[in-house]
PDB file of C-alpha atoms in Angstrom:
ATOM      1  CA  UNK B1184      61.575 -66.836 -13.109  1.00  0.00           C
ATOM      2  CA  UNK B1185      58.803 -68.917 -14.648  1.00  0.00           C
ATOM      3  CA  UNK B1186      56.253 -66.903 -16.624  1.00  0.00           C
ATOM      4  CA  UNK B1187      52.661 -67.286 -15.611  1.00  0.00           C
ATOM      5  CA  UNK B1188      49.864 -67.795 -18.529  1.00  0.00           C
ATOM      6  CA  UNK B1189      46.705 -65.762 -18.212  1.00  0.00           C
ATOM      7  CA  UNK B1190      45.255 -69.185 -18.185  1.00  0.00           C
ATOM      8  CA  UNK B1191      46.074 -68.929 -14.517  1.00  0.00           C
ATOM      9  CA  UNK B1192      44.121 -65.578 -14.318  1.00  0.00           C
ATOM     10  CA  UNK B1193      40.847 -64.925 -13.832  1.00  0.00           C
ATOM     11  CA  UNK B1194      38.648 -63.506 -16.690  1.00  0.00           C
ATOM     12  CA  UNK B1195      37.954 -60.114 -14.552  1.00  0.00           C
ATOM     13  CA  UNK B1196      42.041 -60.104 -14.412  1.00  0.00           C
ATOM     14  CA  UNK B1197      43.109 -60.391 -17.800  1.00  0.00           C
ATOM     15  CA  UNK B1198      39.619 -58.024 -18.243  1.00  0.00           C
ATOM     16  CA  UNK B1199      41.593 -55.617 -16.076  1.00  0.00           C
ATOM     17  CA  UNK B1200      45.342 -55.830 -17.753  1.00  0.00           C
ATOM     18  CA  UNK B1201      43.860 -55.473 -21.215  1.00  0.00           C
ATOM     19  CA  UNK B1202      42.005 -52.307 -20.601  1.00  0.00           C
ATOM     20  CA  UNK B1203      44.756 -50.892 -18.574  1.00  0.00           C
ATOM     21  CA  UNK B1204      47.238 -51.560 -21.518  1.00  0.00           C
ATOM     22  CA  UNK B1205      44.777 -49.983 -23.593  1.00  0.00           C
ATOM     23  CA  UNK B1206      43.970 -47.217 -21.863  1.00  0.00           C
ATOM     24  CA  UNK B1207      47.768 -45.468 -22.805  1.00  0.00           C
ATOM     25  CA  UNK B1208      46.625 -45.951 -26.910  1.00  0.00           C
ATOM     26  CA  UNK B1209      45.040 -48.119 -29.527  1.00  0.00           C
ATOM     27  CA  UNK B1210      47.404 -51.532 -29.964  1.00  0.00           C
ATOM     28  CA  UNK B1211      47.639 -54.332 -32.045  1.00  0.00           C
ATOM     29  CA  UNK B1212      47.323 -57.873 -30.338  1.00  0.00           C
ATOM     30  CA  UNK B1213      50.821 -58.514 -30.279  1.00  0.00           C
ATOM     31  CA  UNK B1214      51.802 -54.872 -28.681  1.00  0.00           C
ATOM     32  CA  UNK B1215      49.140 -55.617 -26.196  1.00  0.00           C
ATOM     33  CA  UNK B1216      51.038 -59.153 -25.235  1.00  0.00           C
ATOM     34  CA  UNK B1217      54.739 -57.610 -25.198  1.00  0.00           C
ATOM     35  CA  UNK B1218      53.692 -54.518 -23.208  1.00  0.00           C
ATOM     36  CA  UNK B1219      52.006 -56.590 -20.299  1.00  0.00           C
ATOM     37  CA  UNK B1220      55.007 -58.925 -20.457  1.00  0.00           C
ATOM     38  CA  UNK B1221      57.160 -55.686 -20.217  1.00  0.00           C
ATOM     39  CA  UNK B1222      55.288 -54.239 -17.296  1.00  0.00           C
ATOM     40  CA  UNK B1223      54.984 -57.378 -15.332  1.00  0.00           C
ATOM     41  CA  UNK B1224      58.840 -58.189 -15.873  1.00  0.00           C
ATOM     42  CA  UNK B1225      57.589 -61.063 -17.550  1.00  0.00           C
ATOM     43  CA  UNK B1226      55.723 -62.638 -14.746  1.00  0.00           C
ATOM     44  CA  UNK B1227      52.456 -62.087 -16.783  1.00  0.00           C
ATOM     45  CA  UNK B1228      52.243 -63.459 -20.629  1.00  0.00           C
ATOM     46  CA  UNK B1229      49.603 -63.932 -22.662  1.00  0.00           C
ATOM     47  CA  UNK B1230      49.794 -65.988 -26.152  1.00  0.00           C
ATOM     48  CA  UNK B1231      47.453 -66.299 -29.032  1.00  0.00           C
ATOM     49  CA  UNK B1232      44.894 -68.953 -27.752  1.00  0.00           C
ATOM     50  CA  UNK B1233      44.433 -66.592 -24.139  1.00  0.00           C
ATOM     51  CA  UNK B1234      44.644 -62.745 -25.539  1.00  0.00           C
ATOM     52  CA  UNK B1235      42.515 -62.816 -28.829  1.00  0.00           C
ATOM     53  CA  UNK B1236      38.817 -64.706 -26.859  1.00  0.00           C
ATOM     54  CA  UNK B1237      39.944 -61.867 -23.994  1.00  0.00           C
ATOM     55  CA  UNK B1238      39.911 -58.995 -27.196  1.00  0.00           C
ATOM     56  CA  UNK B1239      36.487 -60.580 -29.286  1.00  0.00           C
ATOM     57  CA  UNK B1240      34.508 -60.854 -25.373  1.00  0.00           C
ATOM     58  CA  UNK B1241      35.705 -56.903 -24.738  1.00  0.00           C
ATOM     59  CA  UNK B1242      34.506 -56.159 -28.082  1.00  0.00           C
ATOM     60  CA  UNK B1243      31.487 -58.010 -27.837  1.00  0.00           C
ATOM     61  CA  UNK B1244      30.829 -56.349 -24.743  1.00  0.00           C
ATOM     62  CA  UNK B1245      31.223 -52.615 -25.863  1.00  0.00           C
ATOM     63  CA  UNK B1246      34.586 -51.757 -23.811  1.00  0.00           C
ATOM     64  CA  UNK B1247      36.605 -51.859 -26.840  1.00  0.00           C
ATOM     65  CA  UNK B1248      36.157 -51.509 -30.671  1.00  0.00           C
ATOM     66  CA  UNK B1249      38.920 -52.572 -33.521  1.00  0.00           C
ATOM     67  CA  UNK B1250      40.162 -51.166 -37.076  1.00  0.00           C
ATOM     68  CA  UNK B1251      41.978 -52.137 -39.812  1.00  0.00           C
ATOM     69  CA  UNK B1252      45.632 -50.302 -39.131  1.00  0.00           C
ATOM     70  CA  UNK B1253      46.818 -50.109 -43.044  1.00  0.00           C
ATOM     71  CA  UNK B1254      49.749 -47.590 -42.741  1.00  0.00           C
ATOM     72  CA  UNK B1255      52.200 -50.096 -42.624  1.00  0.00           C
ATOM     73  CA  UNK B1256      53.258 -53.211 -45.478  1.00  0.00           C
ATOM     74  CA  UNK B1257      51.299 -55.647 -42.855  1.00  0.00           C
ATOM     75  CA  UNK B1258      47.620 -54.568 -42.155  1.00  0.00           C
ATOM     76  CA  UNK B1259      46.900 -55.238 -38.074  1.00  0.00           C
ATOM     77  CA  UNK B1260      43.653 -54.859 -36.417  1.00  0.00           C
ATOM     78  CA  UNK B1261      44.043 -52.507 -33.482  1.00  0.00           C
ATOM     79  CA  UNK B1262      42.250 -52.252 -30.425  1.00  0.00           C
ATOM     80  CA  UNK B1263      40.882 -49.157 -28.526  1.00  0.00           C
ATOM     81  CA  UNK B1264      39.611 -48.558 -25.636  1.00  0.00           C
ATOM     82  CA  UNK B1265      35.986 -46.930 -25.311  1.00  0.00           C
ATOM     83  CA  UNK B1266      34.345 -44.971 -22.679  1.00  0.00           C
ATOM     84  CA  UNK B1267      32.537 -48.042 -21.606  1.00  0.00           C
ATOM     85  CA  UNK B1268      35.622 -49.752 -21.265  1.00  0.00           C
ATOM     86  CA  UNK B1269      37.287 -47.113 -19.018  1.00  0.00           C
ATOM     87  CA  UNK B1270      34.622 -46.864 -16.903  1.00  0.00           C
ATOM     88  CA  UNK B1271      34.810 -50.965 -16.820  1.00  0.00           C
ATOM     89  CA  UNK B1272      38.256 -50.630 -15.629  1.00  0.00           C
ATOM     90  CA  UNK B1273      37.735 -48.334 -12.838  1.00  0.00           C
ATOM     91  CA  UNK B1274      35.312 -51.082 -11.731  1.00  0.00           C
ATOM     92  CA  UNK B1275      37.859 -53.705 -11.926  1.00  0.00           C
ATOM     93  CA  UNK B1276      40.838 -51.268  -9.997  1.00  0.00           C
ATOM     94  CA  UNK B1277      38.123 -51.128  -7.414  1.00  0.00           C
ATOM     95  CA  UNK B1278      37.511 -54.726  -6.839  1.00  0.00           C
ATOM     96  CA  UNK B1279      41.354 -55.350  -7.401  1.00  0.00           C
ATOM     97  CA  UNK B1280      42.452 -53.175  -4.376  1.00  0.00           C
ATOM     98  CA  UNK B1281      39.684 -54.096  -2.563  1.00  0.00           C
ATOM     99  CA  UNK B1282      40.519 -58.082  -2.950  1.00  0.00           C
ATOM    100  CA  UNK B1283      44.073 -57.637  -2.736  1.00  0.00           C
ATOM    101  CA  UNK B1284      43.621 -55.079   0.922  1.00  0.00           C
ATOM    102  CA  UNK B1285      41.769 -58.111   2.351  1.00  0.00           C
ATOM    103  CA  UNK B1286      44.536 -60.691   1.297  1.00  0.00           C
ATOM    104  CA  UNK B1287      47.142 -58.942   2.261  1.00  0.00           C
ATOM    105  CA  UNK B1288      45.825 -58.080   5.866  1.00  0.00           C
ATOM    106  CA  UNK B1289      44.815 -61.875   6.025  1.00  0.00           C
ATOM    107  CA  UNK B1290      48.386 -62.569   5.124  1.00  0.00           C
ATOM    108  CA  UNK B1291      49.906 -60.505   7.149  1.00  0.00           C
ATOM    109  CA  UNK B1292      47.601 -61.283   9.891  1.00  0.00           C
ATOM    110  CA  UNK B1293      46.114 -58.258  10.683  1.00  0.00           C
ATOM    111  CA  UNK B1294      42.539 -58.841  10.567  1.00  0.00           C
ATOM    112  CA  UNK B1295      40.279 -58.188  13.101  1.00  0.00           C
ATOM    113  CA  UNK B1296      39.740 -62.257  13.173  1.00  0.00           C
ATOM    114  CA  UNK B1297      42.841 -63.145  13.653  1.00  0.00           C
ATOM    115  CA  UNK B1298      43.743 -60.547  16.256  1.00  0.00           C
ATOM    116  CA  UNK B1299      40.321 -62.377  18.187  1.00  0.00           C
ATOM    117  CA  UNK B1300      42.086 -66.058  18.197  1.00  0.00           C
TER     118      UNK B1300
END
């Protein structure tokens, strides 16, 4: 199966998987990338160029904040989710199920417009 880039997502949906990776603990860039490859099944990836502007623009907005991890040989900076952040995400599981309801009753062909053709 062919992995899809978070270029391919919107910002709101890479918004969404970062803060719900988050939300489980503080994580380093690369932990955040290999954890939403491992929940996706690999279907979602993101690399370097996508993840970090997605980390700084969270951070820049207040729903996360970063530290210097320097218990281990290789200092990482770590991301954690704030209470801004969590209440950002809520917002986005919201829109989420409320965009993917509609598509899925327009794809299955449920809607009240198609059952007036």
């Amino acid at each position: 199966m062919k992995k899809k880039s978070t270029k391919a997502l919107s910002r709101d949906h890479a918004v969404a998987i970062v803060l719900v990776v988050l939300k489980d603990g503080a994580r380093h860039g690369y932990e955040i990338a290999r954890e939403v490859e491992r929940r996706t099944g690999s279907t979602i990836y993101f690399n370097d160029g996508t993840l970090y502007p997605v980390l700084h623009a969270l951070e820049d907005d207040g729903f996360i904040e970063s530290a210097w991890d320097t218990s281990s040989e290789r200092p990482r900076r770590t991301y954690a989710i704030k209470a801004a952040g969590l209440a950002e995400l809520d917002k986005k599981i919201a829109e989420w199920k409320r965009f993917s309801s509609a598509v899925n009753e327009l794809l299955s062909g449920e809607t009240a417009f198609a059952l007036n053709l």
